[in-house]
Every structure is written in structure tokens, then in C-alpha cells.
């Protein structure tokens, strides 16, 4: 087990399964459950570009209404249901594209120009991770990133001078 608080990363779990000798033999036919980006490609590339991400260098694939950054060698056995086969970065709703929390977690320190930075222990950061409104204005319009000591923490949306909290409800404390 690799826990996210003990090293730089999301955390991982691996195990070794051992097959019994008398188990029936069958072959797995791997397939790619994702579909390539089509008409939404320009919008997705433009949105990721606003965050300083060069989307042309990434393997972006669509699964349902979500765009993922997927490993180049990703495939799954036929019939296996995947929960998440990559890092979800964009949600497509009709003709609208919205960034997901994965965009912020993918960014490196200082990569996004639309960033509001606060000291790690500041009142604004504590309010943000609780899901509360920040009560400040942003120097940009639209989606941006809130950072703690320069490191991206999550997404915010600025409209009419008000910052809206976009931290996922399941991560709030």
C-alpha cells in the first residue's frame, strides 16, 4: 500500500492473485473502452490551455460524458467494468465543457496563470477546504485555481467579482 500522505502521489494498492491449478483456462481479449475526442476536441483543448496544459501532448479519451488523461498502454479485459481508467479532467454537458478537480491535481506549481495563491495555514484555504465561500474577488474571470503556498489545491470559478468554491463535496472537511 502506498498512502498519499507518505509520498508524492495519489496512493496505490496492489496485490498478487494466484490461480489454482485446476481452474479452467481462458484467454482475455483486451479492448479499449474509451472513445477518441471528436467535435468537442477544440473546446477541451481550449479549456485545458487556459490552465497552462498542452493537451496535444496528452492521451485524452472520452468515456461517457467525461474526458480522461489515459496511459498510452491502457486496455482492460473484455467484460470487465472500469470505475476510473485515468484522471478525469473535463465534464461534457451538451455543448458545454467544464473542468473537473483532476485538472487542479494534474497541475504543477506555478503552471496556471489564473491562480489565487494563499499561505497554507491562511483563513481562505481553511474556508476553501470546508466548502465555504471565500468572500474575496479574483483578478480573473471564469475558472481558475486556488493554491496553497503555490501548489494547486482545487478549482474556483470567478464571475461578477465573486469567487465560487468548486472543491468536491466528498473532499470537504
mmCIF file of C-alpha atoms in Angstrom:
data_model
loop_
_atom_site.group_PDB
_atom_site.id
_atom_site.type_symbol
_atom_site.label_atom_id
_atom_site.label_comp_id
_atom_site.label_asym_id
_atom_site.label_seq_id
_atom_site.Cartn_x
_atom_site.Cartn_y
_atom_site.Cartn_z
ATOM 1 C CA UNK A 1 0.000 0.000 0.000
ATOM 2 C CA UNK A 2 1.214 3.450 -0.880
ATOM 3 C CA UNK A 3 -0.610 6.176 1.025
ATOM 4 C CA UNK A 4 -0.764 9.742 -0.365
ATOM 5 C CA UNK A 5 0.450 11.282 2.893
ATOM 6 C CA UNK A 6 3.683 9.230 2.844
ATOM 7 C CA UNK A 7 4.912 10.125 -0.677
ATOM 8 C CA UNK A 8 4.165 12.409 -3.601
ATOM 9 C CA UNK A 9 1.193 10.881 -5.419
ATOM 10 C CA UNK A 10 -2.436 9.758 -5.201
ATOM 11 C CA UNK A 11 -1.739 6.485 -3.420
ATOM 12 C CA UNK A 12 -1.885 2.957 -4.800
ATOM 13 C CA UNK A 13 -2.748 -0.571 -3.785
ATOM 14 C CA UNK A 14 -1.513 -3.735 -5.437
ATOM 15 C CA UNK A 15 -1.958 -7.414 -4.725
ATOM 16 C CA UNK A 16 -0.928 -10.695 -6.288
ATOM 17 C CA UNK A 17 -3.666 -13.153 -7.166
ATOM 18 C CA UNK A 18 -2.728 -16.794 -7.525
ATOM 19 C CA UNK A 19 -4.781 -19.064 -9.746
ATOM 20 C CA UNK A 20 -5.493 -22.627 -8.671
ATOM 21 C CA UNK A 21 -4.003 -25.277 -10.928
ATOM 22 C CA UNK A 22 -7.407 -26.878 -11.539
ATOM 23 C CA UNK A 23 -9.067 -23.604 -12.611
ATOM 24 C CA UNK A 24 -10.368 -23.554 -16.203
ATOM 25 C CA UNK A 25 -8.157 -21.820 -18.770
ATOM 26 C CA UNK A 26 -9.466 -18.972 -20.853
ATOM 27 C CA UNK A 27 -7.936 -16.108 -22.775
ATOM 28 C CA UNK A 28 -8.678 -12.474 -22.178
ATOM 29 C CA UNK A 29 -9.410 -10.228 -25.128
ATOM 30 C CA UNK A 30 -8.267 -6.736 -24.164
ATOM 31 C CA UNK A 31 -10.184 -3.763 -25.514
ATOM 32 C CA UNK A 32 -10.137 -0.002 -25.153
ATOM 33 C CA UNK A 33 -13.400 1.185 -23.521
ATOM 34 C CA UNK A 34 -12.697 4.831 -24.371
ATOM 35 C CA UNK A 35 -13.613 6.738 -27.486
ATOM 36 C CA UNK A 36 -11.456 9.453 -29.067
ATOM 37 C CA UNK A 37 -12.407 13.105 -28.833
ATOM 38 C CA UNK A 38 -14.414 14.274 -31.818
ATOM 39 C CA UNK A 39 -16.351 17.530 -32.171
ATOM 40 C CA UNK A 40 -15.564 18.525 -28.570
ATOM 41 C CA UNK A 41 -11.783 18.292 -29.109
ATOM 42 C CA UNK A 42 -11.322 22.012 -29.849
ATOM 43 C CA UNK A 43 -13.307 23.043 -26.741
ATOM 44 C CA UNK A 44 -11.465 20.578 -24.479
ATOM 45 C CA UNK A 45 -8.051 21.668 -25.797
ATOM 46 C CA UNK A 46 -9.021 25.328 -25.332
ATOM 47 C CA UNK A 47 -10.223 24.783 -21.769
ATOM 48 C CA UNK A 48 -7.100 22.862 -20.759
ATOM 49 C CA UNK A 49 -4.976 25.524 -22.468
ATOM 50 C CA UNK A 50 -6.476 28.143 -20.121
ATOM 51 C CA UNK A 51 -4.874 26.188 -17.263
ATOM 52 C CA UNK A 52 -1.471 26.063 -18.996
ATOM 53 C CA UNK A 53 -1.849 22.423 -20.086
ATOM 54 C CA UNK A 54 -0.682 21.449 -23.579
ATOM 55 C CA UNK A 55 -3.473 18.987 -24.389
ATOM 56 C CA UNK A 56 -1.806 17.899 -27.653
ATOM 57 C CA UNK A 57 0.904 16.115 -25.628
ATOM 58 C CA UNK A 58 -1.642 14.074 -23.632
ATOM 59 C CA UNK A 59 -3.620 10.942 -24.444
ATOM 60 C CA UNK A 60 -7.126 12.330 -23.918
ATOM 61 C CA UNK A 61 -10.046 9.921 -24.273
ATOM 62 C CA UNK A 62 -13.765 10.155 -23.650
ATOM 63 C CA UNK A 63 -15.817 7.713 -21.590
ATOM 64 C CA UNK A 64 -19.461 8.728 -21.349
ATOM 65 C CA UNK A 65 -19.598 12.456 -20.609
ATOM 66 C CA UNK A 66 -16.106 12.647 -19.080
ATOM 67 C CA UNK A 67 -12.706 13.230 -20.682
ATOM 68 C CA UNK A 68 -9.773 11.413 -19.061
ATOM 69 C CA UNK A 69 -6.000 11.601 -19.304
ATOM 70 C CA UNK A 70 -5.243 7.954 -20.069
ATOM 71 C CA UNK A 71 -1.996 5.993 -20.091
ATOM 72 C CA UNK A 72 -0.833 5.162 -23.619
ATOM 73 C CA UNK A 73 -0.853 1.423 -22.832
ATOM 74 C CA UNK A 74 -4.260 1.258 -21.162
ATOM 75 C CA UNK A 75 -6.630 -1.596 -22.001
ATOM 76 C CA UNK A 76 -8.966 -3.788 -19.995
ATOM 77 C CA UNK A 77 -10.137 -7.381 -20.440
ATOM 78 C CA UNK A 78 -13.435 -7.769 -22.312
ATOM 79 C CA UNK A 79 -16.395 -7.688 -19.912
ATOM 80 C CA UNK A 80 -14.551 -6.002 -17.025
ATOM 81 C CA UNK A 81 -16.270 -2.842 -15.810
ATOM 82 C CA UNK A 82 -13.891 0.019 -15.073
ATOM 83 C CA UNK A 83 -14.536 2.550 -12.362
ATOM 84 C CA UNK A 84 -11.952 5.073 -13.494
ATOM 85 C CA UNK A 85 -9.362 4.310 -16.134
ATOM 86 C CA UNK A 86 -7.450 7.553 -15.941
ATOM 87 C CA UNK A 87 -7.515 11.047 -14.464
ATOM 88 C CA UNK A 88 -10.892 12.755 -15.092
ATOM 89 C CA UNK A 89 -10.231 16.321 -16.234
ATOM 90 C CA UNK A 90 -13.253 17.591 -18.210
ATOM 91 C CA UNK A 91 -17.023 17.047 -17.995
ATOM 92 C CA UNK A 92 -19.038 17.489 -21.200
ATOM 93 C CA UNK A 93 -22.637 18.620 -20.743
ATOM 94 C CA UNK A 94 -24.338 19.186 -24.074
ATOM 95 C CA UNK A 95 -22.189 21.755 -25.861
ATOM 96 C CA UNK A 96 -20.559 22.995 -22.641
ATOM 97 C CA UNK A 97 -17.239 21.773 -21.221
ATOM 98 C CA UNK A 98 -16.335 22.198 -17.545
ATOM 99 C CA UNK A 99 -13.062 21.424 -15.801
ATOM 100 C CA UNK A 100 -13.051 18.771 -13.078
ATOM 101 C CA UNK A 101 -10.981 18.651 -9.903
ATOM 102 C CA UNK A 102 -8.475 16.405 -11.712
ATOM 103 C CA UNK A 103 -7.255 19.433 -13.673
ATOM 104 C CA UNK A 104 -6.035 21.096 -10.472
ATOM 105 C CA UNK A 105 -4.392 17.912 -9.185
ATOM 106 C CA UNK A 106 -2.584 17.488 -12.520
ATOM 107 C CA UNK A 107 -1.020 20.972 -12.490
ATOM 108 C CA UNK A 108 2.476 21.716 -11.313
ATOM 109 C CA UNK A 109 3.380 24.610 -9.035
ATOM 110 C CA UNK A 110 3.052 27.904 -10.933
ATOM 111 C CA UNK A 111 1.750 26.298 -14.158
ATOM 112 C CA UNK A 112 -1.655 28.015 -14.234
ATOM 113 C CA UNK A 113 -1.774 31.755 -14.865
ATOM 114 C CA UNK A 114 -5.292 32.053 -13.367
ATOM 115 C CA UNK A 115 -4.228 31.248 -9.825
ATOM 116 C CA UNK A 116 -5.080 32.772 -6.465
ATOM 117 C CA UNK A 117 -2.339 31.882 -4.008
ATOM 118 C CA UNK A 118 -2.589 31.936 -0.216
ATOM 119 C CA UNK A 119 -0.328 30.760 2.594
ATOM 120 C CA UNK A 120 -1.061 27.154 3.582
ATOM 121 C CA UNK A 121 -2.500 27.980 7.013
ATOM 122 C CA UNK A 122 -4.485 31.042 5.867
ATOM 123 C CA UNK A 123 -8.153 31.563 6.650
ATOM 124 C CA UNK A 124 -9.003 31.473 2.919
ATOM 125 C CA UNK A 125 -7.502 27.991 2.444
ATOM 126 C CA UNK A 126 -9.312 26.659 5.518
ATOM 127 C CA UNK A 127 -12.608 28.118 4.247
ATOM 128 C CA UNK A 128 -11.964 26.616 0.812
ATOM 129 C CA UNK A 129 -11.417 23.043 2.042
ATOM 130 C CA UNK A 130 -14.554 23.351 4.170
ATOM 131 C CA UNK A 131 -16.530 24.314 1.054
ATOM 132 C CA UNK A 132 -17.354 27.814 2.286
ATOM 133 C CA UNK A 133 -17.470 30.931 0.081
ATOM 134 C CA UNK A 134 -14.240 32.915 0.195
ATOM 135 C CA UNK A 135 -15.732 36.415 0.160
ATOM 136 C CA UNK A 136 -12.949 37.896 -1.987
ATOM 137 C CA UNK A 137 -12.673 38.940 -5.620
ATOM 138 C CA UNK A 138 -10.447 37.338 -8.237
ATOM 139 C CA UNK A 139 -8.132 39.032 -10.724
ATOM 140 C CA UNK A 140 -9.562 36.808 -13.499
ATOM 141 C CA UNK A 141 -12.903 35.745 -14.929
ATOM 142 C CA UNK A 142 -14.056 32.148 -15.359
ATOM 143 C CA UNK A 143 -12.374 29.041 -13.997
ATOM 144 C CA UNK A 144 -9.091 29.244 -12.124
ATOM 145 C CA UNK A 145 -7.051 27.538 -9.452
ATOM 146 C CA UNK A 146 -6.632 28.208 -5.758
ATOM 147 C CA UNK A 147 -3.172 27.366 -4.482
ATOM 148 C CA UNK A 148 -1.639 26.841 -1.062
ATOM 149 C CA UNK A 149 1.954 28.128 -0.980
ATOM 150 C CA UNK A 150 1.980 27.925 -4.782
ATOM 151 C CA UNK A 151 0.771 24.311 -5.019
ATOM 152 C CA UNK A 152 -2.604 23.860 -6.778
ATOM 153 C CA UNK A 153 -5.319 22.769 -4.358
ATOM 154 C CA UNK A 154 -8.510 22.895 -6.385
ATOM 155 C CA UNK A 155 -10.749 24.843 -8.740
ATOM 156 C CA UNK A 156 -12.623 28.093 -8.285
ATOM 157 C CA UNK A 157 -14.936 29.983 -10.604
ATOM 158 C CA UNK A 158 -14.978 33.763 -10.705
ATOM 159 C CA UNK A 159 -17.978 35.642 -12.016
ATOM 160 C CA UNK A 160 -19.054 39.207 -11.341
ATOM 161 C CA UNK A 161 -16.112 39.637 -8.967
ATOM 162 C CA UNK A 162 -17.222 36.783 -6.713
ATOM 163 C CA UNK A 163 -15.253 33.544 -6.277
ATOM 164 C CA UNK A 164 -17.340 30.385 -6.180
ATOM 165 C CA UNK A 165 -15.934 27.348 -4.412
ATOM 166 C CA UNK A 166 -15.570 24.306 -6.720
ATOM 167 C CA UNK A 167 -13.928 21.943 -4.197
ATOM 168 C CA UNK A 168 -15.590 18.492 -4.459
ATOM 169 C CA UNK A 169 -18.132 17.831 -1.711
ATOM 170 C CA UNK A 170 -16.614 14.424 -0.927
ATOM 171 C CA UNK A 171 -13.240 16.014 -0.091
ATOM 172 C CA UNK A 172 -14.527 18.803 2.138
ATOM 173 C CA UNK A 173 -13.737 18.638 5.831
#
